[in-house]
PDB file of C-alpha atoms in Angstrom:
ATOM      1  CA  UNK A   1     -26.479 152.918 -96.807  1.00  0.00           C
ATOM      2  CA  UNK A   2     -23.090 151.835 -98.184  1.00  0.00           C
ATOM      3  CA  UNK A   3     -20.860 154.850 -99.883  1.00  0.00           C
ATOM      4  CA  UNK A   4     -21.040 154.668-103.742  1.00  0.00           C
ATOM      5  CA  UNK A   5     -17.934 152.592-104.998  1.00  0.00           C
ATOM      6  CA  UNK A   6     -16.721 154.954-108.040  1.00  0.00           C
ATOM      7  CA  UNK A   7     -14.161 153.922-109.955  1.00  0.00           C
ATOM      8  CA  UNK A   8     -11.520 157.182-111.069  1.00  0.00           C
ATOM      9  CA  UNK A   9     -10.042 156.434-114.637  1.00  0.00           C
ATOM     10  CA  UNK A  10      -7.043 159.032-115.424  1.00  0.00           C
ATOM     11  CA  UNK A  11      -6.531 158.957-119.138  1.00  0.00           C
ATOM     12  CA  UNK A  12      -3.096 160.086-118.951  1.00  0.00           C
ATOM     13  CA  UNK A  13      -0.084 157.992-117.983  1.00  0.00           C
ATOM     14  CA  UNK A  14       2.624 160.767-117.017  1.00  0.00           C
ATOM     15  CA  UNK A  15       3.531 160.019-113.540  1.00  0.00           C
ATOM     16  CA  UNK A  16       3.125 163.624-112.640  1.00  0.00           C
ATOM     17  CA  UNK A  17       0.432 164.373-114.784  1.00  0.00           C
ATOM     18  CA  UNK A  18      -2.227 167.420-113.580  1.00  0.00           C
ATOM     19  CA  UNK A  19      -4.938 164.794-113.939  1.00  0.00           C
ATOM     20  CA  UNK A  20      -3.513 162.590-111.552  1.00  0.00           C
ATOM     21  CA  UNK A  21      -3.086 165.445-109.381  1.00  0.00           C
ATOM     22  CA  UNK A  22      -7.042 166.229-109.754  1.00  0.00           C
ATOM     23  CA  UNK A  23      -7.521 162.378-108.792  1.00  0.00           C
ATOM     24  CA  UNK A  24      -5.040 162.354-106.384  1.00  0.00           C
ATOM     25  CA  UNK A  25      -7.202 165.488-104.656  1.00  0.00           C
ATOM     26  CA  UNK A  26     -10.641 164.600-105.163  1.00  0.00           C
ATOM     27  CA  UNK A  27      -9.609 160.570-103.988  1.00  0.00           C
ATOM     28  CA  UNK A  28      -8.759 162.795-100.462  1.00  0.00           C
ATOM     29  CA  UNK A  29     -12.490 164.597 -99.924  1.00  0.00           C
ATOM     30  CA  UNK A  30     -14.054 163.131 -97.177  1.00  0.00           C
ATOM     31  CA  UNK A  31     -17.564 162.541 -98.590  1.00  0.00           C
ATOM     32  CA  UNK A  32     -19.421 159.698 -96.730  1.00  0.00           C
ATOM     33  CA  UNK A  33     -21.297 158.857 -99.498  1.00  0.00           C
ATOM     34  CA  UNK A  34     -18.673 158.098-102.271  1.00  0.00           C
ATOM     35  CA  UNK A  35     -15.056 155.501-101.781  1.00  0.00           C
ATOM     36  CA  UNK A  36     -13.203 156.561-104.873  1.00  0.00           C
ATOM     37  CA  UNK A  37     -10.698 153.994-106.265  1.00  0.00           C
ATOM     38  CA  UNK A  38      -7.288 154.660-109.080  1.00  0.00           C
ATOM     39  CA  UNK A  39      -8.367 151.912-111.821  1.00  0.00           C
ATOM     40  CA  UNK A  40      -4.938 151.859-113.835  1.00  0.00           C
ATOM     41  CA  UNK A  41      -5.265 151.557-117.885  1.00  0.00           C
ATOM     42  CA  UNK A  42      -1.941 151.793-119.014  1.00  0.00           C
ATOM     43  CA  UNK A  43      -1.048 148.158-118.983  1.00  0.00           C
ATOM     44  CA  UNK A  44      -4.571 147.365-121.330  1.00  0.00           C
ATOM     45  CA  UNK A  45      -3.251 145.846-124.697  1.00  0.00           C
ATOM     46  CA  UNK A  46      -4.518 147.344-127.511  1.00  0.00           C
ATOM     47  CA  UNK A  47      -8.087 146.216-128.092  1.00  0.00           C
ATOM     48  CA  UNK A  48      -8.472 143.568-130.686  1.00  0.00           C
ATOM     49  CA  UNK A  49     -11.468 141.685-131.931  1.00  0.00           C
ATOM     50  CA  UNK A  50      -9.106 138.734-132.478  1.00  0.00           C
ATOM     51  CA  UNK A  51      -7.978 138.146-129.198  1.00  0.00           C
ATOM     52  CA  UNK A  52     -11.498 137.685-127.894  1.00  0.00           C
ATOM     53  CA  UNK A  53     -10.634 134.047-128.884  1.00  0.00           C
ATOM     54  CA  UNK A  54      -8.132 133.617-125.667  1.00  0.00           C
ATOM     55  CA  UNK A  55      -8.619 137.092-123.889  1.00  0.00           C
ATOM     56  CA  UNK A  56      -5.599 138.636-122.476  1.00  0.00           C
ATOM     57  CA  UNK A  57      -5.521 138.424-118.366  1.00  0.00           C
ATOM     58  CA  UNK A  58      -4.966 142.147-118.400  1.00  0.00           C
ATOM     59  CA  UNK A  59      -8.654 142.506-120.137  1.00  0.00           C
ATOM     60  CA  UNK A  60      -9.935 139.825-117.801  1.00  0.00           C
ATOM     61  CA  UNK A  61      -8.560 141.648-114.793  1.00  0.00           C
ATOM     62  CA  UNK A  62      -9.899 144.997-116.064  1.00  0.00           C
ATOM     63  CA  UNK A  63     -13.435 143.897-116.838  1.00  0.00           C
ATOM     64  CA  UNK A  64     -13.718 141.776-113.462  1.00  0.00           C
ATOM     65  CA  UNK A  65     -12.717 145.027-111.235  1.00  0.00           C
ATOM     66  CA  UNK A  66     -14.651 147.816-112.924  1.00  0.00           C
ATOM     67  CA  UNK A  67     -18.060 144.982-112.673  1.00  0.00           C
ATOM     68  CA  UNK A  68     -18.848 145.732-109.216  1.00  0.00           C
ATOM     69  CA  UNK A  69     -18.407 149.707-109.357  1.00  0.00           C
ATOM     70  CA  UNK A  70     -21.898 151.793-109.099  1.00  0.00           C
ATOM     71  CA  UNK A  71     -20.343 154.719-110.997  1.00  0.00           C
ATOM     72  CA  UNK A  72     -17.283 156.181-112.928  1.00  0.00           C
ATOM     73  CA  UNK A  73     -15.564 159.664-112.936  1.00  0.00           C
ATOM     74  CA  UNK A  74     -13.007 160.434-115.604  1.00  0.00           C
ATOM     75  CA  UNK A  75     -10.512 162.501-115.511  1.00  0.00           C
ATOM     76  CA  UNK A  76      -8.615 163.403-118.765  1.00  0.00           C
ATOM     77  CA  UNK A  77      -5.915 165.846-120.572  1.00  0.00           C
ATOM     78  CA  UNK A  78      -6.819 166.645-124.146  1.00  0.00           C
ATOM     79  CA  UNK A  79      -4.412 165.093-127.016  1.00  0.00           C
ATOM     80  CA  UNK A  80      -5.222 166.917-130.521  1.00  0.00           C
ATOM     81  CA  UNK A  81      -8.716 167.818-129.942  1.00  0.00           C
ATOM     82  CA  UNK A  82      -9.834 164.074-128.181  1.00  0.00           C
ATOM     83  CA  UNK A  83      -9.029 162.210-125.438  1.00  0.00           C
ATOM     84  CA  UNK A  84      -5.674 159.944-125.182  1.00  0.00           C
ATOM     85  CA  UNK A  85      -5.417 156.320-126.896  1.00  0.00           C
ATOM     86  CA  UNK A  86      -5.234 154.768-123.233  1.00  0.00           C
ATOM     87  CA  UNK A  87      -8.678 156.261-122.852  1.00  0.00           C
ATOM     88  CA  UNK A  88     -10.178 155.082-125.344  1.00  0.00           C
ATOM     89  CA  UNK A  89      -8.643 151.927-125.518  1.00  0.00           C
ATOM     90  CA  UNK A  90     -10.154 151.010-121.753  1.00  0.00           C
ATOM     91  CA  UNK A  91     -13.053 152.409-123.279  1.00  0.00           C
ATOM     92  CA  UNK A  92     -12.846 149.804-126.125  1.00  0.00           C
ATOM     93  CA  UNK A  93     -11.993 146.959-123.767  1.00  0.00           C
ATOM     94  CA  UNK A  94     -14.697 147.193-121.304  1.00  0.00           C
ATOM     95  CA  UNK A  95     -17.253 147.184-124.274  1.00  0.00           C
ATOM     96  CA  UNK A  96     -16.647 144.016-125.153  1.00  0.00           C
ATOM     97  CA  UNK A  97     -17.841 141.458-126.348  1.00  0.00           C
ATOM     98  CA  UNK A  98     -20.399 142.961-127.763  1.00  0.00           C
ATOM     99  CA  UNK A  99     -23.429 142.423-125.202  1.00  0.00           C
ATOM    100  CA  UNK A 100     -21.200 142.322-122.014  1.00  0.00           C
ATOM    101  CA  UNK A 101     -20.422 145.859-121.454  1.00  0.00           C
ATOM    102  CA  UNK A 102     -19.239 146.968-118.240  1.00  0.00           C
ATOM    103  CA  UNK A 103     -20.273 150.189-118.556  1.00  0.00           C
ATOM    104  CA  UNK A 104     -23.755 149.265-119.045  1.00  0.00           C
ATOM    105  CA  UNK A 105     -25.918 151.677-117.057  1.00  0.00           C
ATOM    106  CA  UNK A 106     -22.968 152.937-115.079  1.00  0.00           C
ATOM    107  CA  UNK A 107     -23.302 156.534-114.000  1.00  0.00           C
ATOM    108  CA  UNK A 108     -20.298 158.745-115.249  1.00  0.00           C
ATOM    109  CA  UNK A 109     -18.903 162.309-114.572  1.00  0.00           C
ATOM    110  CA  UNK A 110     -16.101 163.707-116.768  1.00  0.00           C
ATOM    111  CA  UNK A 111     -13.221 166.441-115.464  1.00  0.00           C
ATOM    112  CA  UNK A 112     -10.831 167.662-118.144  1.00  0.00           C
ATOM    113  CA  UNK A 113      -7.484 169.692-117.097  1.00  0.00           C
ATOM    114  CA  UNK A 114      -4.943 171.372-118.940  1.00  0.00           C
ATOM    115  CA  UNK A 115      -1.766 173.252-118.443  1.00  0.00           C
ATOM    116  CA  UNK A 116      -3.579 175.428-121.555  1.00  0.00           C
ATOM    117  CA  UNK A 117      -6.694 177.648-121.703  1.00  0.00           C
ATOM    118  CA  UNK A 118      -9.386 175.975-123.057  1.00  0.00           C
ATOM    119  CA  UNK A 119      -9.478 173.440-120.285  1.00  0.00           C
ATOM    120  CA  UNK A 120      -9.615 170.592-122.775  1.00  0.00           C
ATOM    121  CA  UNK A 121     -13.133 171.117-124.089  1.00  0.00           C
ATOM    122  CA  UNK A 122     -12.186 169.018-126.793  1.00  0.00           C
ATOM    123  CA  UNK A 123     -11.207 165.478-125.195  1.00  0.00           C
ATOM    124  CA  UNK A 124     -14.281 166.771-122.357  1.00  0.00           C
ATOM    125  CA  UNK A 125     -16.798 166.339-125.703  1.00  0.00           C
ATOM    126  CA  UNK A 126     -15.465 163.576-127.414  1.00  0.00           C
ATOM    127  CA  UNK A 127     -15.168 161.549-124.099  1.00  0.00           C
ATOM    128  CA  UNK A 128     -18.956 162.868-123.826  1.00  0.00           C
ATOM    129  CA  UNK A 129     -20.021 161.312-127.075  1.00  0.00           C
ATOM    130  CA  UNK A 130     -18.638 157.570-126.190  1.00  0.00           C
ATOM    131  CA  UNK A 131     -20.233 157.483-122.629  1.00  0.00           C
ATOM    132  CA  UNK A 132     -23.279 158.574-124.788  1.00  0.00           C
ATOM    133  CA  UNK A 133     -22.816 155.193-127.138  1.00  0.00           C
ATOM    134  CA  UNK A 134     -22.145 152.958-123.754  1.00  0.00           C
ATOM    135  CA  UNK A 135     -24.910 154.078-122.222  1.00  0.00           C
ATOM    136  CA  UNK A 136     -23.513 155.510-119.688  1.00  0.00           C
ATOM    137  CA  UNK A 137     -25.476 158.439-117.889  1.00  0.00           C
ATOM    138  CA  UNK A 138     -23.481 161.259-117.456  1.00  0.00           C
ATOM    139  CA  UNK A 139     -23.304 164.352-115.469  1.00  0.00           C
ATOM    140  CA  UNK A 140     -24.545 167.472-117.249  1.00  0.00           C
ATOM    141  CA  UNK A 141     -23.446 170.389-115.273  1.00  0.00           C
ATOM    142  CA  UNK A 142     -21.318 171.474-113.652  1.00  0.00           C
ATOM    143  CA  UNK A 143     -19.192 171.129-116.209  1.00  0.00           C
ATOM    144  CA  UNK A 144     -15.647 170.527-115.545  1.00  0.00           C
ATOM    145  CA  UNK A 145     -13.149 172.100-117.283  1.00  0.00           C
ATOM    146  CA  UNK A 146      -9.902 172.714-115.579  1.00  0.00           C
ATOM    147  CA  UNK A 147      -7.729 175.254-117.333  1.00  0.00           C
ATOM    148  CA  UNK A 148      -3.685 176.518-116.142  1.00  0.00           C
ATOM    149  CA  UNK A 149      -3.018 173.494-113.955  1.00  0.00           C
ATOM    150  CA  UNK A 150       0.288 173.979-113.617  1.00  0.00           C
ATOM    151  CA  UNK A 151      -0.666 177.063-111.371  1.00  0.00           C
ATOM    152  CA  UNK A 152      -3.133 174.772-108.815  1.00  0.00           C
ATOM    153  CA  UNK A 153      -0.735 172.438-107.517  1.00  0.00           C
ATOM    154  CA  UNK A 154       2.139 173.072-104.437  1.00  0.00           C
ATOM    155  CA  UNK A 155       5.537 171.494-105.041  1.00  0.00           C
ATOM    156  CA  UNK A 156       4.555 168.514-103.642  1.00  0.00           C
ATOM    157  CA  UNK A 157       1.606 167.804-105.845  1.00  0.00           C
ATOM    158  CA  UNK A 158      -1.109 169.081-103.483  1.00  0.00           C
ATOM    159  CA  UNK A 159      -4.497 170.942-104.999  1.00  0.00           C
ATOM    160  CA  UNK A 160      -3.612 174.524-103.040  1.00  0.00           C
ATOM    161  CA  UNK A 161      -5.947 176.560-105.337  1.00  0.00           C
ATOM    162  CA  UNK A 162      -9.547 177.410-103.448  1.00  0.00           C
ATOM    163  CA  UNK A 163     -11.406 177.940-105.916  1.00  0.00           C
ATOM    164  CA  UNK A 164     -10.978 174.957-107.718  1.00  0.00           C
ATOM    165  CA  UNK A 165     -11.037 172.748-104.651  1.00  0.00           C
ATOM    166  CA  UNK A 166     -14.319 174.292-103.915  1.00  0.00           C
ATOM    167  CA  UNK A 167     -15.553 173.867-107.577  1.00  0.00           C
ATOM    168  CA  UNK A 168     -14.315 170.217-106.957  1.00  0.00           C
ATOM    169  CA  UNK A 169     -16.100 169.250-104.009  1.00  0.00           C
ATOM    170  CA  UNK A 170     -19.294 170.737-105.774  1.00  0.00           C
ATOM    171  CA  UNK A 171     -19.020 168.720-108.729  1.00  0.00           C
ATOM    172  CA  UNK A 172     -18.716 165.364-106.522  1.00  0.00           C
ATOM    173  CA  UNK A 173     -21.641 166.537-104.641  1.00  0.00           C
ATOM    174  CA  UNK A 174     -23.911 166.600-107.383  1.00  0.00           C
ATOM    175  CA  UNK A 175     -22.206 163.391-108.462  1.00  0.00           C
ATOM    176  CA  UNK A 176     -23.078 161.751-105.726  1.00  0.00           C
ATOM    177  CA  UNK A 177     -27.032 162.681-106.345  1.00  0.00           C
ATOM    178  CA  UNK A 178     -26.716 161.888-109.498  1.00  0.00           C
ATOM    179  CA  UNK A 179     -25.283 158.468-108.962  1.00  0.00           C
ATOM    180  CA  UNK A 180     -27.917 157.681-106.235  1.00  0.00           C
ATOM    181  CA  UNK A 181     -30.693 158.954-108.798  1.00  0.00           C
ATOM    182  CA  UNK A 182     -29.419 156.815-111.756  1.00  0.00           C
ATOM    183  CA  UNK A 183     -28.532 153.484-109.754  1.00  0.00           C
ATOM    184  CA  UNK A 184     -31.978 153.765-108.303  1.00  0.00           C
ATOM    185  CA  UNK A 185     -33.186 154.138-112.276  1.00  0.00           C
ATOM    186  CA  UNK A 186     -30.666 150.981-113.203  1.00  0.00           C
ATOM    187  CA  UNK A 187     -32.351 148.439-110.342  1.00  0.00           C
ATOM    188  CA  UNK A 188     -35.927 149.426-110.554  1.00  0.00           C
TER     189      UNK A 188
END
């Protein structure tokens, strides 16, 4: 069986962001049955009903590569109790037109981080909510919230905490099931 093509969508555009640096680290696991792709967002115009009359090429591009993906883990910081406008803009964009989502069906994990304490519970719940809407099935436990992030990462960048890489490579685990469980659900 081919690995599960799973798209990774960081919602946060700082080029050393901690969420990249979760991406960056899970992208690295060797699991044979997941290929993990960066899908970049920050280039998305704003979404716009209007422009569905002569779609942007950055839409077109952005719809036509997520299409073929079996399954999507997110990866976001928490902005004022929610998830960043780039998130929820690619959000927006792949939803559309109505009828023609591309998240249709499309299993979905979520991992929030934070330099704070809480490890963005917030943006982790509110992200939650939308993949609910999409209908996107979506990982119920663990749970993944990622708390003092500055303190996980070497100079370089590099996931040097354990515990958390541990915690990681459980999550995508059980990701993995859960992707082969749902995309069985999906074709049958």
């Amino acid at each position: 069986m081919k690995p599960f093509k799973v798209a990774l969508i960081v919602g946060s555009l700082r080029k050393e962001s901690f969420n990249k640096k979760i991406g960056r680290a899970i992208g690295q696991f060797k699991i044979a049955g997941m290929q993990f792709d960066d899908i970049e967002i920050g280039e998305l115009p704003l979404y716009n009903e209007d422009l569905e009359k002569d779609v942007p090429v950055a839409w077109q591009n952005f719809r036509e590569i997520i299409n073929p993906y079996d399954a999507v883990l997110f990866i976001t910081p928490e902005y004022n109790r929610s998830v960043p406008a780039v998130l929820k803009n690619a959000l927006d964009v792949g939803s559309r037109p109505y009828g023609k989502s591309i998240w249709d069906g499309k299993p979905a994990a979520i991992i929030s981080c934070t330099p704070g304490g809480l490890g963005a519970f917030g943006a982790n719940h509110h992200l939650r909510q939308s993949l609910v809407f999409l209908n996107m099935p979506t990982l119920q436990q663990p749970e993944a919230y990622i708390s003092h992030a500055a303190k996980l990462f070497d100079d370089n960048g590099k996931l040097i905490d354990t515990s958390t890489h541990d915690f990681l490579t459980i999550l995508v685990e059980k990701f993995e099931k859960w992707i082969e469980r749902n995309v069985q659900v999906k074709k049958s």
